[in-house]
mmCIF file of N, CA and C in Angstrom:
data_model
loop_
_atom_site.group_PDB
_atom_site.id
_atom_site.type_symbol
_atom_site.label_atom_id
_atom_site.label_comp_id
_atom_site.label_asym_id
_atom_site.label_seq_id
_atom_site.Cartn_x
_atom_site.Cartn_y
_atom_site.Cartn_z
ATOM 1 N N GLN A 1 -2.207 17.029 7.825
ATOM 2 C CA GLN A 1 -0.922 17.165 7.158
ATOM 3 C C GLN A 1 -0.689 15.952 6.252
ATOM 4 N N VAL A 2 -0.714 16.176 4.959
ATOM 5 C CA VAL A 2 -0.494 15.114 3.991
ATOM 6 C C VAL A 2 0.999 14.925 3.770
ATOM 7 N N GLU A 3 1.489 13.717 4.055
ATOM 8 C CA GLU A 3 2.898 13.406 3.881
ATOM 9 C C GLU A 3 3.141 12.451 2.723
ATOM 10 N N PHE A 4 2.123 11.651 2.400
ATOM 11 C CA PHE A 4 2.202 10.717 1.290
ATOM 12 C C PHE A 4 0.883 10.759 0.528
ATOM 13 N N VAL A 5 0.985 10.643 -0.789
ATOM 14 C CA VAL A 5 -0.191 10.691 -1.639
ATOM 15 C C VAL A 5 -0.320 9.382 -2.406
ATOM 16 N N GLU A 6 -1.448 8.705 -2.207
ATOM 17 C CA GLU A 6 -1.697 7.431 -2.870
ATOM 18 C C GLU A 6 -2.445 7.649 -4.182
ATOM 19 N N SER A 7 -2.193 6.772 -5.131
ATOM 20 C CA SER A 7 -2.896 6.827 -6.401
ATOM 21 C C SER A 7 -2.842 5.456 -7.067
ATOM 22 N N GLY A 8 -3.646 5.278 -8.095
ATOM 23 C CA GLY A 8 -3.628 4.045 -8.872
ATOM 24 C C GLY A 8 -4.795 3.114 -8.633
ATOM 25 N N GLY A 9 -5.607 3.396 -7.623
ATOM 26 C CA GLY A 9 -6.741 2.538 -7.354
ATOM 27 C C GLY A 9 -7.746 2.584 -8.487
ATOM 28 N N ASP A 10 -8.410 1.466 -8.716
ATOM 29 C CA ASP A 10 -9.357 1.381 -9.819
ATOM 30 C C ASP A 10 -10.227 0.145 -9.640
ATOM 31 N N TRP A 11 -11.137 -0.038 -10.576
ATOM 32 C CA TRP A 11 -11.926 -1.266 -10.634
ATOM 33 C C TRP A 11 -11.158 -2.290 -11.460
ATOM 34 N N VAL A 12 -11.191 -3.534 -11.025
ATOM 35 C CA VAL A 12 -10.520 -4.603 -11.749
ATOM 36 C C VAL A 12 -11.294 -5.901 -11.541
ATOM 37 N N GLN A 13 -11.298 -6.752 -12.543
ATOM 38 C CA GLN A 13 -11.981 -8.035 -12.437
ATOM 39 C C GLN A 13 -11.166 -9.018 -11.612
ATOM 40 N N PRO A 14 -11.829 -9.989 -10.996
ATOM 41 C CA PRO A 14 -11.093 -11.005 -10.238
ATOM 42 C C PRO A 14 -10.012 -11.648 -11.095
ATOM 43 N N GLY A 15 -8.844 -11.823 -10.502
ATOM 44 C CA GLY A 15 -7.715 -12.378 -11.222
ATOM 45 C C GLY A 15 -6.859 -11.332 -11.895
ATOM 46 N N GLY A 16 -7.319 -10.100 -11.897
ATOM 47 C CA GLY A 16 -6.594 -9.025 -12.539
ATOM 48 C C GLY A 16 -5.478 -8.457 -11.691
ATOM 49 N N SER A 17 -4.777 -7.484 -12.253
ATOM 50 C CA SER A 17 -3.644 -6.852 -11.587
ATOM 51 C C SER A 17 -3.815 -5.343 -11.551
ATOM 52 N N LEU A 18 -3.137 -4.727 -10.610
ATOM 53 C CA LEU A 18 -3.199 -3.291 -10.434
ATOM 54 C C LEU A 18 -1.934 -2.833 -9.730
ATOM 55 N N ARG A 19 -1.442 -1.666 -10.087
ATOM 56 C CA ARG A 19 -0.267 -1.112 -9.415
ATOM 57 C C ARG A 19 -0.623 0.206 -8.745
ATOM 58 N N LEU A 20 -0.390 0.267 -7.457
ATOM 59 C CA LEU A 20 -0.632 1.469 -6.691
ATOM 60 C C LEU A 20 0.673 2.232 -6.493
ATOM 61 N N SER A 21 0.563 3.550 -6.388
ATOM 62 C CA SER A 21 1.727 4.392 -6.181
ATOM 63 C C SER A 21 1.553 5.233 -4.935
ATOM 64 N N CYS A 22 2.651 5.501 -4.270
ATOM 65 C CA CYS A 22 2.664 6.316 -3.064
ATOM 66 C C CYS A 22 3.848 7.256 -3.153
ATOM 67 N N THR A 23 3.574 8.537 -3.279
ATOM 68 C CA THR A 23 4.629 9.524 -3.435
ATOM 69 C C THR A 23 4.761 10.375 -2.184
ATOM 70 N N GLY A 24 6.001 10.529 -1.733
ATOM 71 C CA GLY A 24 6.254 11.348 -0.566
ATOM 72 C C GLY A 24 6.073 12.817 -0.885
ATOM 73 N N SER A 25 5.415 13.519 0.000
ATOM 74 C CA SER A 25 5.167 14.941 -0.183
ATOM 75 C C SER A 25 5.042 15.622 1.163
ATOM 76 N N PRO A 26 6.134 16.122 1.709
ATOM 77 C CA PRO A 26 7.486 16.159 1.140
ATOM 78 C C PRO A 26 8.423 15.081 1.687
ATOM 79 N N ARG A 27 7.899 14.154 2.474
ATOM 80 C CA ARG A 27 8.751 13.130 3.084
ATOM 81 C C ARG A 27 9.498 12.308 2.055
ATOM 82 N N ASN A 28 10.672 11.854 2.471
ATOM 83 C CA ASN A 28 11.517 11.014 1.638
ATOM 84 C C ASN A 28 11.208 9.559 1.967
ATOM 85 N N VAL A 29 10.681 8.815 1.009
ATOM 86 C CA VAL A 29 10.278 7.437 1.263
ATOM 87 C C VAL A 29 11.463 6.508 1.480
ATOM 88 N N SER A 30 12.660 6.949 1.138
ATOM 89 C CA SER A 30 13.848 6.126 1.330
ATOM 90 C C SER A 30 14.465 6.322 2.705
ATOM 91 N N ALA A 31 13.988 7.301 3.448
ATOM 92 C CA ALA A 31 14.541 7.617 4.756
ATOM 93 C C ALA A 31 13.757 6.986 5.904
ATOM 94 N N THR A 32 12.763 6.206 5.584
ATOM 95 C CA THR A 32 11.935 5.595 6.604
ATOM 96 C C THR A 32 11.345 4.293 6.079
ATOM 97 N N ALA A 33 11.071 3.372 6.994
ATOM 98 C CA ALA A 33 10.376 2.153 6.604
ATOM 99 C C ALA A 33 8.961 2.529 6.187
ATOM 100 N N MET A 34 8.533 2.007 5.064
ATOM 101 C CA MET A 34 7.227 2.344 4.514
ATOM 102 C C MET A 34 6.329 1.119 4.446
ATOM 103 N N GLY A 35 5.036 1.377 4.494
ATOM 104 C CA GLY A 35 4.103 0.274 4.416
ATOM 105 C C GLY A 35 2.841 0.630 3.663
ATOM 106 N N TRP A 36 2.227 -0.393 3.111
ATOM 107 C CA TRP A 36 0.908 -0.271 2.528
ATOM 108 C C TRP A 36 -0.082 -0.889 3.494
ATOM 109 N N TYR A 37 -1.166 -0.176 3.732
ATOM 110 C CA TYR A 37 -2.224 -0.618 4.618
ATOM 111 C C TYR A 37 -3.523 -0.650 3.834
ATOM 112 N N ARG A 38 -4.489 -1.365 4.354
ATOM 113 C CA ARG A 38 -5.775 -1.383 3.678
ATOM 114 C C ARG A 38 -6.914 -1.556 4.665
ATOM 115 N N LYS A 39 -8.046 -1.004 4.288
ATOM 116 C CA LYS A 39 -9.277 -1.129 5.048
ATOM 117 C C LYS A 39 -10.289 -1.814 4.144
ATOM 118 N N VAL A 40 -10.502 -3.093 4.399
ATOM 119 C CA VAL A 40 -11.460 -3.856 3.606
ATOM 120 C C VAL A 40 -12.761 -3.957 4.390
ATOM 121 N N GLN A 41 -13.845 -4.241 3.690
ATOM 122 C CA GLN A 41 -15.159 -4.284 4.306
ATOM 123 C C GLN A 41 -15.217 -5.322 5.422
ATOM 124 N N GLY A 42 -15.742 -4.878 6.567
ATOM 125 C CA GLY A 42 -15.912 -5.776 7.690
ATOM 126 C C GLY A 42 -14.689 -5.965 8.554
ATOM 127 N N LYS A 43 -13.587 -5.322 8.190
ATOM 128 C CA LYS A 43 -12.363 -5.463 8.957
ATOM 129 C C LYS A 43 -11.751 -4.102 9.265
ATOM 130 N N GLU A 44 -10.948 -4.072 10.304
ATOM 131 C CA GLU A 44 -10.259 -2.848 10.672
ATOM 132 C C GLU A 44 -9.045 -2.633 9.772
ATOM 133 N N LEU A 45 -8.525 -1.420 9.815
ATOM 134 C CA LEU A 45 -7.331 -1.096 9.057
ATOM 135 C C LEU A 45 -6.215 -2.062 9.438
ATOM 136 N N ASP A 46 -5.552 -2.607 8.439
ATOM 137 C CA ASP A 46 -4.496 -3.574 8.695
ATOM 138 C C ASP A 46 -3.369 -3.375 7.693
ATOM 139 N N TRP A 47 -2.208 -3.843 8.030
ATOM 140 C CA TRP A 47 -1.062 -3.731 7.134
ATOM 141 C C TRP A 47 -1.125 -4.796 6.050
ATOM 142 N N ALA A 48 -0.527 -4.509 4.921
ATOM 143 C CA ALA A 48 -0.478 -5.459 3.825
ATOM 144 C C ALA A 48 0.962 -5.790 3.433
ATOM 145 N N ALA A 49 1.806 -4.770 3.370
ATOM 146 C CA ALA A 49 3.190 -4.966 2.960
ATOM 147 C C ALA A 49 4.055 -3.859 3.526
ATOM 148 N N ILE A 50 5.309 -4.175 3.828
ATOM 149 C CA ILE A 50 6.238 -3.175 4.325
ATOM 150 C C ILE A 50 7.576 -3.319 3.605
ATOM 151 N N ILE A 51 8.305 -2.222 3.575
ATOM 152 C CA ILE A 51 9.651 -2.238 3.034
ATOM 153 C C ILE A 51 10.517 -1.374 3.939
ATOM 154 N N THR A 52 11.641 -1.920 4.386
ATOM 155 C CA THR A 52 12.519 -1.205 5.293
ATOM 156 C C THR A 52 13.465 -0.296 4.527
ATOM 157 N N ILE A 53 14.210 0.511 5.279
ATOM 158 C CA ILE A 53 15.198 1.390 4.660
ATOM 159 C C ILE A 53 16.212 0.569 3.873
ATOM 160 N N ALA A 54 16.554 -0.597 4.403
ATOM 161 C CA ALA A 54 17.523 -1.465 3.750
ATOM 162 C C ALA A 54 16.931 -2.239 2.572
ATOM 163 N N GLY A 55 15.620 -2.159 2.388
ATOM 164 C CA GLY A 55 14.987 -2.843 1.279
ATOM 165 C C GLY A 55 14.366 -4.184 1.617
ATOM 166 N N ARG A 56 14.410 -4.573 2.876
ATOM 167 C CA ARG A 56 13.783 -5.822 3.291
ATOM 168 C C ARG A 56 12.267 -5.676 3.215
ATOM 169 N N THR A 57 11.608 -6.681 2.673
ATOM 170 C CA THR A 57 10.156 -6.630 2.527
ATOM 171 C C THR A 57 9.482 -7.717 3.345
ATOM 172 N N ASN A 58 8.275 -7.427 3.776
ATOM 173 C CA ASN A 58 7.453 -8.380 4.501
ATOM 174 C C ASN A 58 6.019 -8.225 4.037
ATOM 175 N N TYR A 59 5.287 -9.335 4.037
ATOM 176 C CA TYR A 59 3.926 -9.329 3.547
ATOM 177 C C TYR A 59 2.984 -10.017 4.525
ATOM 178 N N HIS A 60 1.802 -9.460 4.621
ATOM 179 C CA HIS A 60 0.760 -10.076 5.409
ATOM 180 C C HIS A 60 0.385 -11.387 4.729
ATOM 181 N N PRO A 61 0.102 -12.439 5.506
ATOM 182 C CA PRO A 61 -0.246 -13.725 4.889
ATOM 183 C C PRO A 61 -1.383 -13.643 3.876
ATOM 184 N N ALA A 62 -2.289 -12.692 4.055
ATOM 185 C CA ALA A 62 -3.422 -12.569 3.145
ATOM 186 C C ALA A 62 -3.011 -12.132 1.742
ATOM 187 N N VAL A 63 -1.845 -11.510 1.614
ATOM 188 C CA VAL A 63 -1.411 -11.014 0.315
ATOM 189 C C VAL A 63 -0.088 -11.614 -0.128
ATOM 190 N N ASP A 64 0.560 -12.336 0.734
ATOM 191 C CA ASP A 64 1.865 -12.922 0.426
ATOM 192 C C ASP A 64 1.789 -13.791 -0.828
ATOM 193 N N GLY A 65 2.717 -13.543 -1.743
ATOM 194 C CA GLY A 65 2.737 -14.292 -2.989
ATOM 195 C C GLY A 65 1.979 -13.622 -4.106
ATOM 196 N N ARG A 66 1.160 -12.634 -3.765
ATOM 197 C CA ARG A 66 0.374 -11.931 -4.769
ATOM 198 C C ARG A 66 0.754 -10.464 -4.894
ATOM 199 N N PHE A 67 1.193 -9.852 -3.803
ATOM 200 C CA PHE A 67 1.549 -8.438 -3.789
ATOM 201 C C PHE A 67 3.059 -8.275 -3.699
ATOM 202 N N THR A 68 3.570 -7.231 -4.341
ATOM 203 C CA THR A 68 4.985 -6.906 -4.279
ATOM 204 C C THR A 68 5.155 -5.426 -4.001
ATOM 205 N N ILE A 69 5.871 -5.100 -2.936
ATOM 206 C CA ILE A 69 6.149 -3.710 -2.607
ATOM 207 C C ILE A 69 7.547 -3.366 -3.099
ATOM 208 N N SER A 70 7.706 -2.184 -3.663
ATOM 209 C CA SER A 70 8.996 -1.750 -4.169
ATOM 210 C C SER A 70 9.128 -0.244 -3.994
ATOM 211 N N ARG A 71 10.327 0.256 -4.225
ATOM 212 C CA ARG A 71 10.597 1.675 -4.011
ATOM 213 C C ARG A 71 11.470 2.224 -5.126
ATOM 214 N N ASP A 72 11.121 3.400 -5.615
ATOM 215 C CA ASP A 72 11.906 4.106 -6.609
ATOM 216 C C ASP A 72 12.396 5.379 -5.945
ATOM 217 N N VAL A 73 13.645 5.389 -5.533
ATOM 218 C CA VAL A 73 14.200 6.521 -4.806
ATOM 219 C C VAL A 73 14.174 7.798 -5.643
ATOM 220 N N ALA A 74 14.531 7.684 -6.911
ATOM 221 C CA ALA A 74 14.577 8.851 -7.782
ATOM 222 C C ALA A 74 13.216 9.523 -7.899
ATOM 223 N N LYS A 75 12.172 8.728 -7.904
ATOM 224 C CA LYS A 75 10.818 9.265 -8.009
ATOM 225 C C LYS A 75 10.184 9.514 -6.650
ATOM 226 N N ASN A 76 10.909 9.171 -5.581
ATOM 227 C CA ASN A 76 10.395 9.306 -4.223
ATOM 228 C C ASN A 76 9.027 8.642 -4.108
ATOM 229 N N THR A 77 8.949 7.433 -4.624
ATOM 230 C CA THR A 77 7.677 6.728 -4.713
ATOM 231 C C THR A 77 7.816 5.271 -4.286
ATOM 232 N N VAL A 78 6.833 4.793 -3.543
ATOM 233 C CA VAL A 78 6.713 3.388 -3.190
ATOM 234 C C VAL A 78 5.551 2.812 -3.982
ATOM 235 N N PHE A 79 5.752 1.634 -4.541
ATOM 236 C CA PHE A 79 4.727 0.982 -5.345
ATOM 237 C C PHE A 79 4.202 -0.264 -4.658
ATOM 238 N N LEU A 80 2.999 -0.632 -5.024
ATOM 239 C CA LEU A 80 2.433 -1.901 -4.604
ATOM 240 C C LEU A 80 1.857 -2.559 -5.845
ATOM 241 N N GLN A 81 2.552 -3.570 -6.340
ATOM 242 C CA GLN A 81 2.076 -4.326 -7.482
ATOM 243 C C GLN A 81 1.197 -5.454 -6.966
ATOM 244 N N MET A 82 -0.059 -5.445 -7.354
ATOM 245 C CA MET A 82 -1.011 -6.432 -6.891
ATOM 246 C C MET A 82 -1.390 -7.348 -8.049
ATOM 247 N N ARG A 83 -1.295 -8.640 -7.822
ATOM 248 C CA ARG A 83 -1.614 -9.644 -8.824
ATOM 249 C C ARG A 83 -2.666 -10.609 -8.295
ATOM 250 N N ASN A 84 -3.351 -11.256 -9.219
ATOM 251 C CA ASN A 84 -4.366 -12.248 -8.860
ATOM 252 C C ASN A 84 -5.314 -11.709 -7.795
ATOM 253 N N LEU A 85 -5.852 -10.550 -8.064
ATOM 254 C CA LEU A 85 -6.746 -9.904 -7.108
ATOM 255 C C LEU A 85 -8.064 -10.649 -6.976
ATOM 256 N N GLY A 86 -8.571 -10.670 -5.752
ATOM 257 C CA GLY A 86 -9.847 -11.295 -5.481
ATOM 258 C C GLY A 86 -10.796 -10.297 -4.858
ATOM 259 N N THR A 87 -12.057 -10.660 -4.779
ATOM 260 C CA THR A 87 -13.050 -9.749 -4.221
ATOM 261 C C THR A 87 -12.719 -9.361 -2.782
ATOM 262 N N GLU A 88 -12.038 -10.235 -2.071
ATOM 263 C CA GLU A 88 -11.664 -9.952 -0.690
ATOM 264 C C GLU A 88 -10.633 -8.835 -0.575
ATOM 265 N N ASP A 89 -10.025 -8.449 -1.686
ATOM 266 C CA ASP A 89 -9.039 -7.380 -1.693
ATOM 267 C C ASP A 89 -9.680 -6.005 -1.873
ATOM 268 N N THR A 90 -10.967 -5.967 -2.078
ATOM 269 C CA THR A 90 -11.673 -4.704 -2.260
ATOM 270 C C THR A 90 -11.589 -3.856 -0.994
ATOM 271 N N GLY A 91 -11.228 -2.593 -1.164
ATOM 272 C CA GLY A 91 -11.131 -1.703 -0.027
ATOM 273 C C GLY A 91 -10.352 -0.458 -0.369
ATOM 274 N N VAL A 92 -10.027 0.304 0.647
ATOM 275 C CA VAL A 92 -9.243 1.515 0.469
ATOM 276 C C VAL A 92 -7.817 1.244 0.922
ATOM 277 N N TYR A 93 -6.877 1.576 0.069
ATOM 278 C CA TYR A 93 -5.466 1.308 0.341
ATOM 279 C C TYR A 93 -4.728 2.591 0.681
ATOM 280 N N TYR A 94 -3.933 2.530 1.725
ATOM 281 C CA TYR A 94 -3.186 3.675 2.208
ATOM 282 C C TYR A 94 -1.701 3.349 2.278
ATOM 283 N N CYS A 95 -0.873 4.361 2.131
ATOM 284 C CA CYS A 95 0.550 4.194 2.377
ATOM 285 C C CYS A 95 0.951 5.117 3.508
ATOM 286 N N ASN A 96 1.964 4.723 4.244
ATOM 287 C CA ASN A 96 2.428 5.523 5.353
ATOM 288 C C ASN A 96 3.744 4.957 5.855
ATOM 289 N N LYS A 97 4.416 5.730 6.678
ATOM 290 C CA LYS A 97 5.605 5.228 7.321
ATOM 291 C C LYS A 97 5.186 4.239 8.401
ATOM 292 N N ILE A 98 6.062 3.288 8.702
ATOM 293 C CA ILE A 98 5.762 2.297 9.718
ATOM 294 C C ILE A 98 5.795 2.916 11.113
ATOM 295 N N ASN A 99 6.751 3.795 11.344
ATOM 296 C CA ASN A 99 6.862 4.489 12.618
ATOM 297 C C ASN A 99 5.642 5.383 12.817
ATOM 298 N N SER A 100 4.896 5.143 13.886
ATOM 299 C CA SER A 100 3.650 5.866 14.107
ATOM 300 C C SER A 100 3.841 7.266 14.674
ATOM 301 N N GLU A 101 5.056 7.617 15.070
ATOM 302 C CA GLU A 101 5.313 8.931 15.638
ATOM 303 C C GLU A 101 5.015 10.027 14.615
ATOM 304 N N GLY A 102 4.077 10.906 14.975
ATOM 305 C CA GLY A 102 3.713 12.008 14.108
ATOM 306 C C GLY A 102 3.047 11.589 12.812
ATOM 307 N N ARG A 103 2.533 10.386 12.777
ATOM 308 C CA ARG A 103 1.938 9.870 11.549
ATOM 309 C C ARG A 103 0.506 10.350 11.355
ATOM 310 N N SER A 104 0.200 10.740 10.145
ATOM 311 C CA SER A 104 -1.152 11.112 9.774
ATOM 312 C C SER A 104 -1.528 10.339 8.517
ATOM 313 N N TRP A 105 -2.824 10.165 8.324
ATOM 314 C CA TRP A 105 -3.310 9.375 7.205
ATOM 315 C C TRP A 105 -3.915 10.238 6.116
ATOM 316 N N GLY A 106 -3.650 9.866 4.870
ATOM 317 C CA GLY A 106 -4.214 10.565 3.737
ATOM 318 C C GLY A 106 -5.555 9.975 3.355
ATOM 319 N N GLN A 107 -6.000 10.276 2.154
ATOM 320 C CA GLN A 107 -7.306 9.812 1.695
ATOM 321 C C GLN A 107 -7.288 8.360 1.229
ATOM 322 N N GLY A 108 -6.113 7.864 0.892
ATOM 323 C CA GLY A 108 -6.027 6.512 0.374
ATOM 324 C C GLY A 108 -6.519 6.454 -1.064
ATOM 325 N N THR A 109 -6.445 5.263 -1.638
ATOM 326 C CA THR A 109 -6.935 5.077 -2.996
ATOM 327 C C THR A 109 -7.796 3.813 -3.022
ATOM 328 N N PRO A 110 -9.013 3.911 -3.525
ATOM 329 C CA PRO A 110 -9.928 2.768 -3.487
ATOM 330 C C PRO A 110 -9.650 1.741 -4.581
ATOM 331 N N VAL A 111 -9.778 0.485 -4.190
ATOM 332 C CA VAL A 111 -9.621 -0.636 -5.110
ATOM 333 C C VAL A 111 -10.889 -1.473 -5.053
ATOM 334 N N THR A 112 -11.475 -1.708 -6.199
ATOM 335 C CA THR A 112 -12.684 -2.518 -6.271
ATOM 336 C C THR A 112 -12.443 -3.704 -7.187
ATOM 337 N N VAL A 113 -12.607 -4.895 -6.636
ATOM 338 C CA VAL A 113 -12.438 -6.131 -7.404
ATOM 339 C C VAL A 113 -13.803 -6.788 -7.529
ATOM 340 N N SER A 114 -14.329 -6.827 -8.717
ATOM 341 C CA SER A 114 -15.634 -7.430 -8.954
ATOM 342 C C SER A 114 -15.768 -7.815 -10.419
ATOM 343 N N SER A 115 -16.694 -8.721 -10.683
ATOM 344 C CA SER A 115 -16.938 -9.161 -12.045
ATOM 345 C C SER A 115 -18.086 -8.407 -12.685
#
């Protein structure tokens, strides 16, 4: 059951920027705390950024200061603006609600950072 659809992943050179999008289908991204997760090589799936219903944001130390999570209610979309990307950021990025109850994972969107 696909509830959120990720897009925007691409190849980018080190130091570059990329914006990922996560659209609810049919879930409302404003009705639940949302998060961006990633699976990088050699590591298990981990969280990167979250945004609460009230708009409070939190970032994993590995991305803090470089990534920004935001939400567009009208578009029912959560964004992840990534800046100063490094090779260590290469992986598959997923969006999902923070609450694990009834949660399923989509295909994610791949991000490749290389020169």
